[in-house]
Short mmCIF file of C-alpha atoms in Angstrom, two decimals:
data_model
loop_
_atom_site.label_atom_id
_atom_site.label_comp_id
_atom_site.label_asym_id
_atom_site.label_seq_id
_atom_site.Cartn_x
_atom_site.Cartn_y
_atom_site.Cartn_z
CA SER A 1 131.53 120.05 131.11
CA ARG A 2 129.44 116.99 131.20
CA PHE A 3 130.64 114.12 133.15
CA ILE A 4 130.40 110.95 131.14
CA PHE A 5 131.33 107.22 130.87
CA ALA A 6 132.89 106.33 127.48
CA LEU A 7 132.23 102.56 126.63
CA TRP A 8 134.80 101.75 124.09
CA HIS A 9 132.88 98.96 122.74
CA LEU A 10 130.89 97.97 119.50
CA LEU A 11 127.34 98.73 119.25
CA PRO A 12 125.29 96.69 116.93
CA GLN A 13 126.62 97.69 113.26
CA ASN A 14 125.05 96.45 110.09
CA THR A 15 127.62 94.58 107.90
CA GLN A 16 127.07 95.19 104.31
CA PHE A 17 129.29 92.33 103.35
CA ALA A 18 127.02 89.77 105.18
CA ASP A 19 128.55 87.74 107.95
CA HIS A 20 125.52 86.51 109.93
CA SER A 21 125.98 82.97 111.06
CA SER A 22 125.71 81.03 114.30
CA SER A 23 126.44 84.09 116.25
CA ALA A 24 122.68 85.19 115.20
CA VAL A 25 121.33 82.49 117.59
CA MET A 26 123.57 84.12 120.62
CA HIS A 27 122.41 87.60 119.45
CA ARG A 28 118.62 86.72 119.48
CA ARG A 29 118.69 84.72 122.67
CA ALA A 30 120.52 87.67 124.49
CA LEU A 31 118.16 90.25 123.27
CA SER A 32 115.20 87.90 123.93
CA ARG A 33 116.32 87.86 127.53
CA VAL A 34 116.45 91.33 128.10
CA ALA A 35 112.95 91.57 126.64
CA ALA A 36 111.84 88.68 128.93
CA SER A 37 112.48 90.66 131.88
CA SER A 38 109.84 93.31 130.96
CA ARG A 39 106.25 92.67 130.48
CA PRO A 40 105.00 92.95 126.75
CA ARG A 41 102.47 96.02 126.72
CA LEU A 42 99.02 95.22 125.52
CA LEU A 43 97.47 97.92 123.21
CA SER A 44 94.94 99.35 125.71
CA ARG A 45 92.33 101.98 124.87
CA HIS A 46 94.57 104.41 126.11
CA LEU A 47 97.40 103.40 123.83
CA LEU A 48 95.02 103.07 120.92
CA ARG A 49 93.55 106.65 121.47
CA ARG A 50 97.37 107.74 121.62
CA MET A 51 97.97 106.11 118.43
CA SER A 52 95.11 107.78 116.55
CA THR A 53 96.27 111.23 117.93
CA ALA A 54 99.61 110.70 116.64
CA ALA A 55 98.37 109.58 113.23
CA ALA A 56 96.63 112.81 113.08
CA GLU A 57 99.71 114.73 114.18
CA ILE A 58 102.04 113.03 111.78
CA ALA A 59 99.44 114.00 108.78
CA GLU A 60 99.20 117.50 109.90
CA ARG A 61 102.77 118.07 110.19
CA GLY A 62 103.68 116.47 107.11
CA ALA A 63 101.22 118.43 105.10
CA ALA A 64 102.61 121.63 106.61
CA ALA A 65 106.20 120.52 105.53
CA GLY A 66 105.05 119.71 102.08
CA LEU A 67 105.92 115.96 102.58
CA LYS A 68 104.81 113.65 99.67
CA PHE A 69 105.79 110.33 101.12
CA TYR A 70 106.55 108.80 104.64
CA GLN A 71 109.09 106.10 105.37
CA PHE A 72 107.74 103.81 108.10
CA SER A 73 111.01 102.49 109.44
CA PHE A 74 112.27 100.02 112.15
CA VAL A 75 115.44 97.99 112.86
CA ASP A 76 115.72 94.28 113.14
CA LEU A 77 118.10 92.42 115.63
CA PHE A 78 121.05 93.09 113.51
CA GLY A 79 120.40 96.74 113.00
CA VAL A 80 119.27 96.40 109.39
CA GLN A 81 116.80 99.17 108.79
CA ARG A 82 113.51 97.97 107.19
CA SER A 83 110.87 100.37 105.78
CA LYS A 84 107.75 100.90 103.60
CA LEU A 85 107.04 104.17 101.72
CA VAL A 86 103.59 105.32 102.41
CA PRO A 87 102.05 108.17 100.14
CA ALA A 88 100.54 111.20 101.91
CA SER A 89 97.12 110.44 100.97
CA ARG A 90 97.10 107.37 103.03
CA VAL A 91 99.53 108.16 105.89
CA ALA A 92 96.89 109.01 108.50
CA GLU A 93 95.12 105.76 107.85
CA ILE A 94 98.38 103.61 107.80
CA ALA A 95 99.80 105.64 110.81
CA GLU A 96 96.88 104.72 112.94
CA GLY A 97 97.00 101.12 112.20
CA GLY A 98 100.66 100.39 111.57
CA ALA A 99 102.48 99.51 108.34
CA GLY A 100 102.16 95.60 107.75
CA PHE A 101 105.19 93.58 107.53
CA ALA A 102 106.20 89.77 107.45
CA GLY A 103 108.32 89.54 110.41
CA PHE A 104 110.09 86.12 109.31
CA ALA A 105 111.42 88.41 106.22
CA ALA A 106 113.63 90.30 108.51
CA HIS A 107 115.95 89.13 111.20
CA LEU A 108 113.30 89.09 114.08
CA ASP A 109 113.32 85.46 115.29
CA MET A 110 110.02 84.81 113.91
CA ASP A 111 108.51 82.16 111.33
CA PRO A 112 106.26 82.28 108.37
CA THR A 113 103.19 80.96 110.50
CA MET A 114 103.07 84.10 112.48
CA GLY A 115 100.64 87.00 111.49
CA ASP A 116 101.47 90.45 110.31
CA LEU A 117 103.92 92.61 112.23
CA LEU A 118 102.92 96.14 112.51
CA ALA A 119 105.22 99.15 112.54
CA VAL A 120 103.41 101.94 114.35
CA PRO A 121 105.12 105.25 113.89
CA ASP A 122 106.59 107.76 116.63
CA ALA A 123 105.11 110.95 115.69
CA ALA A 124 107.95 112.69 117.57
CA THR A 125 110.59 111.15 115.15
CA LEU A 126 108.69 112.59 112.09
CA THR A 127 111.93 113.94 110.02
CA PRO A 128 111.89 115.31 106.33
CA LEU A 129 115.09 113.74 104.91
CA PRO A 130 117.63 116.51 104.17
CA TRP A 131 118.79 114.85 100.74
CA GLN A 132 115.05 113.97 99.81
CA PRO A 133 113.16 116.74 101.45
CA GLU A 134 109.59 115.63 100.20
CA VAL A 135 110.04 112.12 102.15
CA GLY A 136 109.36 112.19 105.98
CA TRP A 137 111.19 109.56 107.98
CA LEU A 138 109.50 107.90 110.75
CA SER A 139 110.87 105.47 113.53
CA CYS A 140 108.31 102.84 114.50
CA ASN A 141 107.46 100.51 117.44
CA LEU A 142 106.74 97.01 116.57
CA VAL A 143 103.29 95.39 117.44
CA HIS A 144 102.33 91.76 116.86
CA GLU A 145 98.80 90.45 117.59
CA ASP A 146 97.81 93.56 119.64
CA THR A 147 101.02 93.54 121.93
CA GLU A 148 103.98 95.20 121.53
CA LEU A 149 106.92 92.97 120.14
CA ALA A 150 108.83 92.24 123.32
CA HIS A 151 112.33 91.68 121.41
CA GLY A 152 111.71 94.28 119.04
CA PRO A 153 114.94 96.61 119.56
CA ARG A 154 113.20 99.80 119.91
CA ASN A 155 110.63 98.19 122.27
CA VAL A 156 113.50 96.74 124.33
CA LEU A 157 115.21 100.07 124.87
CA ARG A 158 111.78 101.71 125.67
CA SER A 159 111.14 98.91 128.23
CA VAL A 160 114.67 99.46 129.91
CA GLN A 161 113.90 103.21 130.14
CA ALA A 162 110.59 102.67 131.82
CA ARG A 163 112.43 100.33 134.45
CA LEU A 164 115.18 103.16 134.90
CA ALA A 165 112.41 105.61 135.55
CA GLU A 166 110.88 103.54 138.28
CA HIS A 167 114.21 103.95 139.98
CA GLY A 168 114.23 107.76 139.41
CA VAL A 169 116.93 107.58 136.77
CA ALA A 170 117.06 108.69 133.11
CA LEU A 171 119.89 107.39 130.67
CA LYS A 172 121.56 109.80 128.20
CA THR A 173 123.81 108.79 125.45
CA GLY A 174 126.15 110.33 122.88
CA VAL A 175 127.90 108.06 120.20
CA GLU A 176 130.93 108.18 117.78
CA CYS A 177 129.86 106.15 114.78
CA GLU A 178 132.89 105.22 112.67
CA PHE A 179 132.55 104.26 108.87
CA PHE A 180 134.75 103.44 105.89
CA LEU A 181 134.27 105.27 102.48
CA LEU A 182 134.84 102.57 99.71
CA ASP A 183 135.17 102.43 95.94
CA GLY A 184 131.50 102.34 94.88
CA SER A 185 132.58 100.23 91.54
CA ALA A 186 134.57 97.49 93.59
CA PRO A 187 132.74 94.23 94.03
CA ALA A 188 131.06 93.89 97.37
CA ALA A 189 133.02 90.80 98.09
CA ARG A 190 136.30 92.42 97.51
CA PRO A 191 135.97 95.92 98.94
CA ALA A 192 138.66 98.50 98.15
CA LEU A 193 139.23 101.99 99.60
CA SER A 194 137.95 104.86 97.50
CA ASP A 195 140.95 107.16 97.93
CA PRO A 196 144.23 106.12 96.42
CA LEU A 197 146.16 108.76 98.23
CA ASP A 198 144.83 107.67 101.59
CA VAL A 199 147.97 105.64 102.34
CA GLN A 200 149.50 106.98 105.48
CA ALA A 201 150.87 104.46 107.99
CA LYS A 202 149.25 106.52 110.87
CA PRO A 203 146.13 108.13 109.09
CA CYS A 204 144.29 109.16 112.17
CA TYR A 205 143.29 112.95 111.87
CA ASP A 206 145.24 113.32 108.56
CA ALA A 207 144.03 116.63 107.42
CA HIS A 208 144.55 116.00 103.56
CA ALA A 209 142.64 112.71 103.53
CA LEU A 210 139.97 114.44 105.45
CA MET A 211 139.80 117.58 103.03
CA ARG A 212 139.58 115.12 100.05
CA ARG A 213 136.39 114.17 101.17
CA TYR A 214 135.36 117.60 102.25
CA GLU A 215 132.29 117.76 99.96
CA LEU A 216 130.68 114.59 101.34
CA ILE A 217 131.69 115.26 104.96
CA SER A 218 130.57 118.90 104.98
CA THR A 219 127.32 118.02 103.44
CA LEU A 220 126.71 115.37 106.19
CA VAL A 221 127.49 117.79 108.84
CA SER A 222 125.23 120.63 107.33
CA HIS A 223 122.46 118.20 107.21
CA MET A 224 122.78 117.28 110.95
CA GLU A 225 122.87 120.86 111.72
CA GLN A 226 119.62 121.35 109.86
CA LEU A 227 118.13 118.20 111.79
CA GLY A 228 119.29 120.13 115.10
CA TRP A 229 121.62 117.28 116.24
CA GLY A 230 124.46 119.59 117.20
CA PRO A 231 127.37 118.04 115.23
CA TYR A 232 130.49 119.39 116.71
CA GLN A 233 133.31 117.82 114.91
CA ALA A 234 134.48 115.31 112.05
CA ASP A 235 137.59 113.75 111.47
CA HIS A 236 139.53 111.16 109.65
CA GLU A 237 139.95 108.12 111.83
CA ASP A 238 142.69 105.42 112.55
CA ALA A 239 142.28 103.43 109.37
CA ASN A 240 142.85 104.51 105.99
CA GLY A 241 139.43 105.52 104.34
CA GLN A 242 137.73 105.75 107.86
CA PHE A 243 135.89 108.58 109.11
CA GLU A 244 133.87 109.87 112.13
CA ILE A 245 131.48 112.59 112.78
CA ASN A 246 130.30 113.60 116.45
CA TRP A 247 127.24 115.26 117.65
CA ASP A 248 125.48 116.35 120.85
CA PHE A 249 124.30 113.68 123.53
CA ASP A 250 120.43 113.14 124.20
CA ASP A 251 117.97 110.96 125.62
CA ALA A 252 118.97 107.29 124.85
CA LEU A 253 115.92 106.64 122.61
CA VAL A 254 116.39 109.88 120.72
CA THR A 255 120.21 109.19 120.23
CA ALA A 256 119.15 105.38 118.94
CA ASP A 257 116.94 106.74 116.40
CA ARG A 258 119.51 109.31 115.28
CA VAL A 259 122.28 106.53 114.72
CA VAL A 260 119.68 104.49 112.52
CA LEU A 261 118.94 107.90 110.46
CA PHE A 262 122.74 108.79 110.48
CA LYS A 263 123.79 105.46 108.88
CA TYR A 264 121.13 105.76 106.42
CA MET A 265 122.09 109.16 105.54
CA VAL A 266 125.76 108.47 105.25
CA ARG A 267 125.27 105.48 102.98
CA SER A 268 122.64 107.46 100.89
CA LEU A 269 125.01 110.40 100.16
CA ALA A 270 127.92 108.11 99.89
CA GLU A 271 126.16 106.38 96.84
CA ARG A 272 125.20 109.83 95.26
CA ALA A 273 128.84 110.60 95.27
CA GLY A 274 129.71 107.21 93.67
CA LEU A 275 131.13 105.65 96.90
CA ARG A 276 130.00 103.07 99.35
CA ALA A 277 129.78 103.68 102.85
CA THR A 278 130.14 100.56 105.35
CA PHE A 279 129.74 100.45 109.13
CA MET A 280 131.00 96.88 109.18
CA PRO A 281 133.24 96.08 112.26
CA LYS A 282 136.25 94.83 110.30
CA PRO A 283 136.17 94.99 106.59
CA PHE A 284 140.02 94.99 106.19
CA ALA A 285 142.27 92.61 108.29
CA SER A 286 145.28 95.16 108.21
CA LEU A 287 143.36 98.14 109.32
CA THR A 288 141.63 99.45 112.49
CA GLY A 289 137.97 98.33 112.58
CA SER A 290 135.13 100.56 113.16
CA GLY A 291 133.31 100.84 116.42
CA CYS A 292 130.46 102.94 117.85
CA HIS A 293 131.84 104.30 121.19
CA ALA A 294 128.81 105.14 123.65
CA HIS A 295 129.00 108.00 126.08
CA VAL A 296 126.75 107.04 128.78
CA SER A 297 125.54 109.31 131.73
CA LEU A 298 122.64 108.87 134.30
CA HIS A 299 120.36 111.77 135.12
CA GLU A 300 117.51 112.88 137.22
CA PRO A 301 114.42 112.91 135.32
CA GLY A 302 112.51 116.26 134.92
CA THR A 303 115.65 118.32 136.22
CA GLY A 304 118.24 116.62 134.02
CA LYS A 305 120.64 116.77 136.94
CA ASN A 306 123.78 114.71 136.38
CA LEU A 307 123.64 111.72 138.91
CA CYS A 308 127.11 110.38 138.05
CA LYS A 309 129.03 113.36 139.50
CA GLY A 310 130.28 113.97 143.21
CA GLY A 311 132.44 110.79 144.07
CA ALA A 312 135.59 110.63 145.47
CA PRO A 313 138.83 111.53 143.52
CA GLU A 314 140.34 107.98 143.85
CA MET A 315 136.93 106.72 142.23
CA HIS A 316 137.59 109.16 139.41
CA GLY A 317 134.82 111.18 140.75
CA LEU A 318 132.01 108.74 140.26
CA SER A 319 128.88 108.91 142.66
CA PRO A 320 127.81 105.69 144.36
CA LEU A 321 125.12 105.26 141.84
CA ALA A 322 127.41 105.61 139.14
CA LEU A 323 129.92 102.99 140.67
CA SER A 324 127.11 100.70 141.09
CA PHE A 325 126.19 101.22 137.32
CA THR A 326 129.68 100.77 136.33
CA ALA A 327 129.90 97.39 138.45
CA GLY A 328 126.83 96.23 136.64
CA LEU A 329 128.26 96.74 133.32
CA LEU A 330 131.40 94.94 134.11
CA ALA A 331 129.50 92.06 135.76
CA HIS A 332 127.38 91.70 132.59
CA ALA A 333 129.98 92.59 130.05
CA PRO A 334 130.05 88.94 128.57
CA ALA A 335 126.40 88.84 127.93
CA LEU A 336 126.36 92.39 126.74
CA THR A 337 128.75 91.35 124.06
CA ALA A 338 126.21 89.18 122.55
CA LEU A 339 124.16 92.29 121.90
CA THR A 340 126.89 94.69 120.99
CA ASN A 341 128.88 92.18 118.86
CA PRO A 342 126.46 90.26 117.00
CA THR A 343 128.31 88.73 114.04
CA VAL A 344 131.45 86.87 113.44
CA ASN A 345 133.09 89.89 111.88
CA SER A 346 132.53 91.65 115.08
CA TYR A 347 135.15 89.32 116.76
CA LYS A 348 137.59 89.57 113.90
CA ARG A 349 137.72 93.06 115.23
CA LEU A 350 137.76 92.36 118.82
CA GLY A 351 140.33 89.64 118.72
CA ALA A 352 142.49 91.39 115.84
CA ARG A 353 146.24 91.38 115.89
CA MET A 354 148.03 94.71 115.94
CA THR A 355 146.84 96.94 112.94
CA SER A 356 149.19 98.77 110.45
CA SER A 357 148.60 101.92 112.57
CA GLY A 358 149.70 100.22 115.71
CA ALA A 359 146.66 99.60 117.68
CA THR A 360 143.13 98.04 117.55
CA TRP A 361 141.36 100.51 119.97
CA SER A 362 139.18 97.38 120.83
CA PRO A 363 139.26 96.11 124.41
CA THR A 364 139.19 92.43 125.18
CA ALA A 365 138.68 92.36 129.03
CA ALA A 366 136.11 93.81 131.28
CA THR A 367 137.95 96.71 132.77
CA TRP A 368 137.42 100.24 133.81
CA ALA A 369 140.01 103.20 134.28
CA GLY A 370 140.19 106.96 134.15
CA ASN A 371 141.30 108.51 131.00
CA ASN A 372 142.63 105.41 129.52
CA ARG A 373 141.55 104.35 125.99
CA THR A 374 142.55 100.62 126.44
CA ALA A 375 139.68 100.06 129.09
CA LEU A 376 136.29 98.79 128.28
CA ILE A 377 134.85 101.57 130.41
CA ARG A 378 136.64 104.94 130.54
CA VAL A 379 135.90 107.69 132.78
CA PRO A 380 137.55 110.75 131.06
#
C-alpha cells in the first residue's frame, strides 16, 4: 500500500454564504510571499510556441469529441472558479492568445488600472463535462503583461513543483472533499438541510442517509469513473447532510485541477436535483464542519519511487527526507493556515466547541503522530 501523510487541515473552500473580510488581506499576503520566492516566468519564444501547439491540440481533440463550446477556467485566491465560454469556431484563436479577464473583478489582489489578465489553457486538462458533454472544460494559467501572474494559484503550485524538481522530488496528493447537501429552496442566508430524516446524533456512515441520496452520489461516482479519476468510496460524513467521495491520488497539479472540477460538478448536479451543495467550512454551528484532508507523499520523478518509506519504526517508518518535510510543515503551520483557512468561517470550524456528534475533527495545534486523527499531520 502507498505510504502517505494525512494532513487533517482545511484547504481553501469557496464559501457560498460569503464570509470574506479582513482575513482576505492575510490570505493574499501569504500567497504573494509564496509567489515572491519564485521568479515570474516571462513568455519566451519557446513558451509562445508551446501555447500555439496547445491551441491546435485543443481544437483538434475538441473537434474529435464533438465539442461545441469550451469553458476557459481559473480559480482566484479564495478558490472561486471564474470562466468564459468560447465557441468551437473561435477556440484555436482564443486558446493561443488567452481569454481576457479584468483581474480586479475577481479576488486576485489587482486594481482597475491594470491591463487585461489572460487565461491560457493547459491542453492536458481538456475535459468534456459529463453532465454537459458538448462543453469542454479547461484549466488555465494566468498571464499578465506577457508574464505569468506570480500569485495566480495554479502558477504558484507549478512554481513550487519546479523547485521540488530541482531537488529530485515530485509531490503527489489525494484529497477528501467534504460537502453538505442543502435544501435548494431555502434562503442562502438561512441554509437548511435537504433531508428531514437525516437526524441521527452520530450520523457518520449512516447507511439510510447515504442511500436516500443514492441517485446524486452514484451519478457523481459514475461521472468520476468516466473521467478516469478512480473513485473508490463514497460515504455519509460526521454531520447531518454531509457527504464525501474519495478518488485516487495523482500528481499535485492534476489533483488540484480535479478538486476544482469536482466542486463544480457536485454543485451543478445538486442544482439539477433541486438541492444546493456547499463546501463551506462551517455552515452550521452545532454540526461538524467540512474539511479537505490532503494525503501527501514525495516521489522520485520518472520512476515514481516513494521517497517517504524506509525509516525507523519509532519514526512511524518515515525516511529522513520525509521527516524533514514533516518538520517543515510543522514549522510553517501558522503561515500555512493563512492559505488553507482563508475566511472568517474557516476559524469558526477550527475554533469550534464540541459538535452534536461529539467531535470537530479539526486540529488546533501543530502536531504529528501515527494513526491518530487528532493530529495535524497523521502517518497512518
